[in-house]
Coordinates of C-alpha atoms and ligand atoms in Angstrom, one line a residue:
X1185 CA -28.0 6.2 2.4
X1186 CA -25.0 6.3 5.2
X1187 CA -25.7 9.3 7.8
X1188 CA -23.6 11.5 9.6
X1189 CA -24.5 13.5 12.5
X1190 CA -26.2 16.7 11.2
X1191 CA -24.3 18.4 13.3
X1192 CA -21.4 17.8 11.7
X1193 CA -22.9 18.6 8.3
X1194 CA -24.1 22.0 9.5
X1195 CA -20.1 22.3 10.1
X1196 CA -19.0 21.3 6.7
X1197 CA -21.7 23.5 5.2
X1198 CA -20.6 26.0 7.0
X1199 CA -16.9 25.5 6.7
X1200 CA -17.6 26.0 3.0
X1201 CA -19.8 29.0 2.7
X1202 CA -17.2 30.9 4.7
X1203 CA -13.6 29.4 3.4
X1204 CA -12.6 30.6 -0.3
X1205 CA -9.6 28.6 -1.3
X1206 CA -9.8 24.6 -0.3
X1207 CA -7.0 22.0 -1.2
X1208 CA -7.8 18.4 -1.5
X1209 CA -4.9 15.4 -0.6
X1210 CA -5.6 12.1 -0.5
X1211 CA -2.7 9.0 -0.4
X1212 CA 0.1 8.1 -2.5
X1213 CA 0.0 5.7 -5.5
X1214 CA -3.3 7.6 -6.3
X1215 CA -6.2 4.6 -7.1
X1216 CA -9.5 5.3 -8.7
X1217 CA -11.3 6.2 -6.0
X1218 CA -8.5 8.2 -4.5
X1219 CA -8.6 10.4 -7.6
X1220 CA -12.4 10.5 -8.3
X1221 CA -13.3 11.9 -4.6
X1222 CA -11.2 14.2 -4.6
X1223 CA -11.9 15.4 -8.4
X1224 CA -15.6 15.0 -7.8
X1225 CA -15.5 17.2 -4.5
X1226 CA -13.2 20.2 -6.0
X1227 CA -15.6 20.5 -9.2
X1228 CA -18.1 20.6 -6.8
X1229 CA -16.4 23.1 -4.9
X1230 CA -15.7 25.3 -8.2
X1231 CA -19.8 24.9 -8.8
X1232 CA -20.4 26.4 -5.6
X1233 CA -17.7 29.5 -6.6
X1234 CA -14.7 28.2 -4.6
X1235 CA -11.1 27.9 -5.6
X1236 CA -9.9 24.3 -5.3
X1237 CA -6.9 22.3 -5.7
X1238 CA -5.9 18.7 -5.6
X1239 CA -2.7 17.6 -4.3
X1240 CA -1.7 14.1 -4.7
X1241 CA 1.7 12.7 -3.2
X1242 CA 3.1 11.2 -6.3
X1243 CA 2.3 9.9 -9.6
X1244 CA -1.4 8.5 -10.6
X1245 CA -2.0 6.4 -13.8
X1246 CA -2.9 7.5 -17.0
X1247 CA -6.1 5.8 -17.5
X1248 CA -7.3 8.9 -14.7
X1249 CA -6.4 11.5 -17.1
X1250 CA -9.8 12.2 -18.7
X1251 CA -11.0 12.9 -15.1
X1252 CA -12.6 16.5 -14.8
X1253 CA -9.4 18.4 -13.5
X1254 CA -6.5 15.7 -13.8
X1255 CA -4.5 17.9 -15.7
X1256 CA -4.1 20.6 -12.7
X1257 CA -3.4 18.1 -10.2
X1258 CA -0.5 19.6 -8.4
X1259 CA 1.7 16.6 -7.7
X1260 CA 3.4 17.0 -4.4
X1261 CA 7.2 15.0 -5.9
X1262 CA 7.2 17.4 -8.3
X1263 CA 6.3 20.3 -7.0
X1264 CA 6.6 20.6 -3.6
X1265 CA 6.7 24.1 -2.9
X1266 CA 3.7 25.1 -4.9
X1267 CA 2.3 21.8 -3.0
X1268 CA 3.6 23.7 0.6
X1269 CA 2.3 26.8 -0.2
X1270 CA -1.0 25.9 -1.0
X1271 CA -1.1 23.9 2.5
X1272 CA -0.3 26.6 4.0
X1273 CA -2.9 28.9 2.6
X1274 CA -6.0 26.7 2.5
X1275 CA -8.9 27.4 4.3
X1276 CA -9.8 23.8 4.7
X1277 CA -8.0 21.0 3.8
X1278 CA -9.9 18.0 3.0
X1279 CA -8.3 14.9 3.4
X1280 CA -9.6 11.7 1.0
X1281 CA -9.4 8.4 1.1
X1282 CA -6.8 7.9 3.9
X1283 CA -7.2 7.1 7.3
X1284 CA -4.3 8.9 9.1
X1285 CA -2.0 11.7 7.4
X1286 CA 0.4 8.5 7.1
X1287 CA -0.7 7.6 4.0
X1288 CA 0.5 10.9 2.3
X1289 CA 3.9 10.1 3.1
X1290 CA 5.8 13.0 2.3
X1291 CA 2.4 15.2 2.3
X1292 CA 2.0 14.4 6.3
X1293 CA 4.2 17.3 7.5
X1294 CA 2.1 19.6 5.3
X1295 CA -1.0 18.3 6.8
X1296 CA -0.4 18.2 10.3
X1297 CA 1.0 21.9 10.4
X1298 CA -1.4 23.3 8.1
X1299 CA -3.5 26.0 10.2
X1300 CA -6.7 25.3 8.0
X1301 CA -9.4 23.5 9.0
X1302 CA -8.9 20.0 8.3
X1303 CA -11.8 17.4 7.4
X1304 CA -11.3 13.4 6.8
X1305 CA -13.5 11.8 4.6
X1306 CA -12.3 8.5 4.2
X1307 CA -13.9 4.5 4.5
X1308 CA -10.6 2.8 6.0
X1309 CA -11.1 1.2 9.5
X1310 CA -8.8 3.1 12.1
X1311 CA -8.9 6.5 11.4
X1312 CA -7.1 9.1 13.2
X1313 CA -8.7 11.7 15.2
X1314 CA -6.3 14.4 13.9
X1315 CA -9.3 15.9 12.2
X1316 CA -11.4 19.2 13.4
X1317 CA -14.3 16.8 10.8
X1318 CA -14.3 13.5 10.7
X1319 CA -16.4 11.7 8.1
X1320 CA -15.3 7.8 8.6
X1321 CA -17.7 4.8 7.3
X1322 CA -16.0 1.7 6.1
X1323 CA -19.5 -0.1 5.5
X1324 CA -19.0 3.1 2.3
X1325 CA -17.7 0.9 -1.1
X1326 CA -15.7 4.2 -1.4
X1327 CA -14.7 7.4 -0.3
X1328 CA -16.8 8.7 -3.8
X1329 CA -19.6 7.3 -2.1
X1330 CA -19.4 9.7 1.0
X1331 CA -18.6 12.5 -1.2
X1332 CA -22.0 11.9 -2.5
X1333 CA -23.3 11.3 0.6
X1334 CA -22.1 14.6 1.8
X1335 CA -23.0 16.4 -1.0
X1336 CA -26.8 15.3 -0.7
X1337 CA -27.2 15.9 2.9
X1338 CA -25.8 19.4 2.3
X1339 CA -28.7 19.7 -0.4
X1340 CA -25.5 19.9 -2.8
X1341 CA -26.6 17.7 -5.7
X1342 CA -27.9 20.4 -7.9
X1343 CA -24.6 22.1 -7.9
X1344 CA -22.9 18.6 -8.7
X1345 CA -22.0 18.9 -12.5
X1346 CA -22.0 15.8 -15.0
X1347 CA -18.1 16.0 -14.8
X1348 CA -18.3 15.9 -10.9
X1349 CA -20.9 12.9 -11.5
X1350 CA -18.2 10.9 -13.7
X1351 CA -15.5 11.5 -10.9
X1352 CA -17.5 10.2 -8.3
X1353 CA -18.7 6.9 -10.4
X1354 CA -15.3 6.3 -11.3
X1355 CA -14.3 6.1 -8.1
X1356 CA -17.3 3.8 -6.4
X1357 CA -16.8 1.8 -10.1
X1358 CA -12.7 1.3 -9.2
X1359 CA -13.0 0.6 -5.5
X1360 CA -16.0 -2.4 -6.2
X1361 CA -14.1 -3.8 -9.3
X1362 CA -16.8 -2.4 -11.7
X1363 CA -19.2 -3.7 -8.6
X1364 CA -18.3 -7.2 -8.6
X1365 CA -17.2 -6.8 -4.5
X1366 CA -17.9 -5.1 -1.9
X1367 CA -21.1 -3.7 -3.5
X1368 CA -24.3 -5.2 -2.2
X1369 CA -25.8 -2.1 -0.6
X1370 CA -28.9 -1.2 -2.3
X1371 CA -27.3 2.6 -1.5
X1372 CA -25.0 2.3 -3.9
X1373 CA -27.2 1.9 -6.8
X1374 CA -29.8 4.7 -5.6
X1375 CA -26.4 6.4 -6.0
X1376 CA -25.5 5.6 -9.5
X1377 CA -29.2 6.0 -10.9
X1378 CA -29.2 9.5 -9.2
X1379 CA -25.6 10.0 -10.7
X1380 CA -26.9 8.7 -14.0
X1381 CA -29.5 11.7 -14.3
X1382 CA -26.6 13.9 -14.9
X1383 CA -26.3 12.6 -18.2
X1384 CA -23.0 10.6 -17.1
X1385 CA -22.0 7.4 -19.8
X1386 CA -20.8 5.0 -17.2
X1387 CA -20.2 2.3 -19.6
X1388 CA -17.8 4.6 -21.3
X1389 CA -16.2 5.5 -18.0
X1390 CA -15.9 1.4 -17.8
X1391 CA -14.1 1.4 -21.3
X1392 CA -11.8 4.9 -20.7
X1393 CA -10.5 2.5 -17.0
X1394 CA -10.8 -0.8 -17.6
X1395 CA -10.0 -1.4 -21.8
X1396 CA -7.4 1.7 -21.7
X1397 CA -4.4 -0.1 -21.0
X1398 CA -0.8 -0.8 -23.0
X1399 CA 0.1 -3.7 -25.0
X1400 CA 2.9 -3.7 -22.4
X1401 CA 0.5 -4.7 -19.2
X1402 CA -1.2 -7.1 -21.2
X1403 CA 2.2 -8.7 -22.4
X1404 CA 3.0 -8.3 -18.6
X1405 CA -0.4 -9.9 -17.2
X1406 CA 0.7 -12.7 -19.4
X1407 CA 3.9 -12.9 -18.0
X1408 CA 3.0 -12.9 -15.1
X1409 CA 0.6 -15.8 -14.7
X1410 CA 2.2 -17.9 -16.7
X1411 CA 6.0 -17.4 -15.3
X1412 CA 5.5 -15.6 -11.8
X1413 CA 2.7 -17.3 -10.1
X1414 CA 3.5 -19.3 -6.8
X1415 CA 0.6 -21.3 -5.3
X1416 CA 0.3 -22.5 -1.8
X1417 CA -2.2 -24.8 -2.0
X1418 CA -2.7 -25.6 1.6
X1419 CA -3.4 -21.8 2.5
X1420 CA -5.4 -21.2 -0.9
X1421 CA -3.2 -18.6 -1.4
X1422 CA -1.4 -17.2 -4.2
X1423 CA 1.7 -15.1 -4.4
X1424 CA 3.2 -12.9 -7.8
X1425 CA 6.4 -11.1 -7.3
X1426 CA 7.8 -8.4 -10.0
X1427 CA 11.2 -6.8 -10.3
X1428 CA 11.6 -3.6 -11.3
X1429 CA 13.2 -4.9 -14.8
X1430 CA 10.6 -7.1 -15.2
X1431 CA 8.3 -4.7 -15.3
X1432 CA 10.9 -2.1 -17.3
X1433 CA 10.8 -5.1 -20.1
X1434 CA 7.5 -4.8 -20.4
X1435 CA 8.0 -0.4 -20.2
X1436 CA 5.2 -0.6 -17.8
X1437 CA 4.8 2.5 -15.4
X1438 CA 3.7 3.0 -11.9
X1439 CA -0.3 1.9 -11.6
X1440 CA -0.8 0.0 -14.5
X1441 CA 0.1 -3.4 -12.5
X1442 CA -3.4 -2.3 -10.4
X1443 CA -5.6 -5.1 -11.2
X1444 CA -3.3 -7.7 -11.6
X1445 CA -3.1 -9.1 -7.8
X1446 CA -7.0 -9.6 -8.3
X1447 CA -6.4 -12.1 -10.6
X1448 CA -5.0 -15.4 -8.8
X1449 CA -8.6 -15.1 -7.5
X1450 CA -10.3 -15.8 -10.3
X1451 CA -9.2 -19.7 -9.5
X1452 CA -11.8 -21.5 -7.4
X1453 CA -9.1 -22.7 -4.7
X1454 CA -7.9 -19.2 -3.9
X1455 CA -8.8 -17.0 -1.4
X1456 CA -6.0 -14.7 -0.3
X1457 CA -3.7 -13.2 -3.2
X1458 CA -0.8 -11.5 -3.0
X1459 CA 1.5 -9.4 -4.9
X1460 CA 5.2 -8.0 -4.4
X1461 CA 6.7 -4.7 -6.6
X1462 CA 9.9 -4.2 -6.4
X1463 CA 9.9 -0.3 -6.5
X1464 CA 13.6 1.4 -6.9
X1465 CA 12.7 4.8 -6.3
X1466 CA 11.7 4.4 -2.2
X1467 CA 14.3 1.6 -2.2
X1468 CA 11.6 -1.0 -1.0
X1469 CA 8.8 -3.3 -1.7
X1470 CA 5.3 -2.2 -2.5
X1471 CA 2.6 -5.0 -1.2
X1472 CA -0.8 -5.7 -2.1
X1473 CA -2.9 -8.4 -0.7
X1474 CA -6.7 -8.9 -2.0
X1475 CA -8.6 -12.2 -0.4
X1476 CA -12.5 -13.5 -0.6
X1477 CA -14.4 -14.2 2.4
X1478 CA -13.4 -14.0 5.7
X1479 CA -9.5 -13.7 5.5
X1480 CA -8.3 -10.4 7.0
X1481 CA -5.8 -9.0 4.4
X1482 CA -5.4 -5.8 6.5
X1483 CA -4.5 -8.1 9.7
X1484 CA -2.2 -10.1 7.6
X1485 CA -0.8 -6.6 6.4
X1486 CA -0.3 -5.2 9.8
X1487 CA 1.6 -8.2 11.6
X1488 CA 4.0 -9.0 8.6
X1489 CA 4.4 -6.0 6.0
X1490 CA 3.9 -2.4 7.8
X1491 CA 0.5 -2.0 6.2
X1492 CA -3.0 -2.2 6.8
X1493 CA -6.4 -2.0 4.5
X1494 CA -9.5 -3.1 4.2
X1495 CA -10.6 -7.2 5.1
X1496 CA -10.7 -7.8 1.5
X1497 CA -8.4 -5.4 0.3
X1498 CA -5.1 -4.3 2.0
X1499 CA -1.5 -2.9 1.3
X1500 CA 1.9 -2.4 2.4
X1501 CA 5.8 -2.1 2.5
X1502 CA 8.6 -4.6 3.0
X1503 CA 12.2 -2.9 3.4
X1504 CA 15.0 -5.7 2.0
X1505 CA 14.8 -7.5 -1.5
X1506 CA 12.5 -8.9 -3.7
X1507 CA 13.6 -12.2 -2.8
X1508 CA 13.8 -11.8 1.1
X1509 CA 10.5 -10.7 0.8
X1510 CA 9.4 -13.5 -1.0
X1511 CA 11.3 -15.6 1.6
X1512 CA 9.3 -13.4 4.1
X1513 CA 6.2 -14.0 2.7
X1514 CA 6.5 -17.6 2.5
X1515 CA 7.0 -17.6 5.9
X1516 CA 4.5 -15.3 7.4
X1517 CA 1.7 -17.3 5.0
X1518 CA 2.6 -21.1 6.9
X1519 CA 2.3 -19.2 10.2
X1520 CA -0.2 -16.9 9.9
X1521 CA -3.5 -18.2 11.8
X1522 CA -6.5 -16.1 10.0
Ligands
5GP2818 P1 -3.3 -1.3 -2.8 O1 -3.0 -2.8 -2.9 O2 -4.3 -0.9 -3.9 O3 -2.1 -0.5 -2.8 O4 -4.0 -1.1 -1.4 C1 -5.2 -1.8 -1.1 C2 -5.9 -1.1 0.0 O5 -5.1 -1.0 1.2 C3 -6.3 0.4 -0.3 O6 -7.6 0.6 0.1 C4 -5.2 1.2 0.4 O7 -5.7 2.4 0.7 C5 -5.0 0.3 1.6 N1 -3.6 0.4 2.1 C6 -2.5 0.3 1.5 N2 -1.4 0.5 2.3 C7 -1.9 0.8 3.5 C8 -1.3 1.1 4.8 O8 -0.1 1.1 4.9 N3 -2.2 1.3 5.8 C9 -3.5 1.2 5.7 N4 -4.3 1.5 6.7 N5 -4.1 1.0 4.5 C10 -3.3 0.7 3.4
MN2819 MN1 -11.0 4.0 -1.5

């Protein structure tokens, strides 16, 4: 298992026997794993007779709903206020799966100002010392997995309830693709046998995310392949780019494109994959790169669309058009020495 100082254990532990009332964020577009820590940590937090909420910037898919808790997730576009207020008021604020208050977006005022305690638990490279806690390990498949982690070395996992145990699975499950990457600790499947003696179904959980989606993303996936799909054969690269009424066609909603840029992958010449959402709402360009091996999506990210990530696994922003970002991309992938 990944250690942390047991100093800063005794902290946490402490920071939560005294504090009452404990709000949870974690970063925009909501993934599994973004959703399962911080569902899996407030159930636990309700075990142990706290008050807990979870705040999320915006929208998360539907495939999430059936998490313990989804359905008093307060979502920060909708309701800010109640959102503001609850900043305000917490005793700690735990912040998941992000590595700087930056990836809250509109949340990041409420974080930095909130006179709480603040703790980061989070497996991005970078992160921010804006923290009074920092838990930080990207060798962790997921930020679920340091929940747990945290959770055993505060001699938590009795507390941990079988709904708490499906949060924090979904989220390792998400973040590894259903453990097909970034999963070769032997840690991670101490974890799931231990979550597995909670009586969790993980091969339901499997089904309820991964064979939960419309007709519409499949008709889309489809699409997209078979239309969409630009290969640059000299990079091993792949590139799938979506307008917004492409996707409207196909009535799909935010987060149930997740998946797709995986997919270019699958070809034995590929290695870096990328994928470009037009998204009308911020008026820009949502990016998400994915590669095998040694080429550094996150670097990639960084030096050509305002983002950064994981190696493997990275995401950003481009502000301009579908097509000049296509245009851009074209470029940056001839020029870009990995
Ligand atoms: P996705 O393609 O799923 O949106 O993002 C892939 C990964 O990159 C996720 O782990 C996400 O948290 C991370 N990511 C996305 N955008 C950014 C960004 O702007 N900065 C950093 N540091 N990470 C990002
Ligand atoms: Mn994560």
């Amino acid at each position: 298992m990944l250690s942390f100082p047991q100093t800063d254990v005794d902290k946490l532990a402490a920071l939560i026997a005294e504090g009452d009332f404990f709000v949870i964020v974690c970063h925009t577009n909501p993934d599994g794993d973004a959703m399962g820590s911080s569902l899996g940590l407030a159930d636990w937090l309700v075990q142990k007779g706290k008050t807990a909420m979870v705040v999320v910037p915006d929208m998360f898919p539907d495939f999430f709903q059936w998490l313990s808790g989804a359905q008093d997730v307060v979502r920060y576009d909708k309701y800010p206020d109640k959102a503001a207020l609850a900043m305000a008021m917490a005793d700690v604020v735990f912040c998941l799966d992000i590595n700087s208050p930056n990836r809250t977006e509109g949340v990041e005022p409420l974080i930095r100002s909130a006179k709480g305690h603040k703790v980061l638990i989070d497996h991005h490279p970078e992160p921010e010392a804006f923290a009074e806690l920092t838990f930080s390990r990207t060798q962790a498949c997921s930020t679920s997995e340091l929940v747990f982690t945290l959770i055993e070395a505060m001699d938590g996992f009795d507390a941990l309830s079988k709904k708490g145990a499906e949060c924090l699975y979904c989220g390792m499950m998400t973040d590894t693709g259903a453990f097909t990457f970034n999963s070769n600790r032997s840690d991670i499947f101490y974890i799931i046998s231990r979550l597995l003696t909670k009586g969790i179904d993980k091969d339901s959980i499997y089904r309820r995310v991964f064979n939960n989606y419309t007709e519409g993303r499949l008709r889309l996936i489809g699409y997209a392949l078979y239309k969409k799909m630009l290969l640059f054969p000299d990079q091993k690269a792949s590139l799938i780019a979506l307008t917004n009424s492409e996707m409207a066609r196909f009535n799909i909603v935010k987060g149930e494109t997740d998946g797709l840029v995986n997919m270019p992958l699958q070809m034995k010449n590929v290695r870096f994959s990328a994928f470009l959402r037009e998204d009308v709402e911020k008026g820009r360009i949502n990016v998400s790169l994915r590669s095998v091996g040694t080429f550094p999506c996150n670097r990639f990210a960084a030096e050509y669309f305002n983002g950064g990530g994981h190696l493997n696994a990275s995401g950003g922003r481009y502000y301009g058009t579908l097509d000049e970002a296509v245009e851009h991309f074209k470029k940056a992938v001839q020029e870009f020495v990995p």
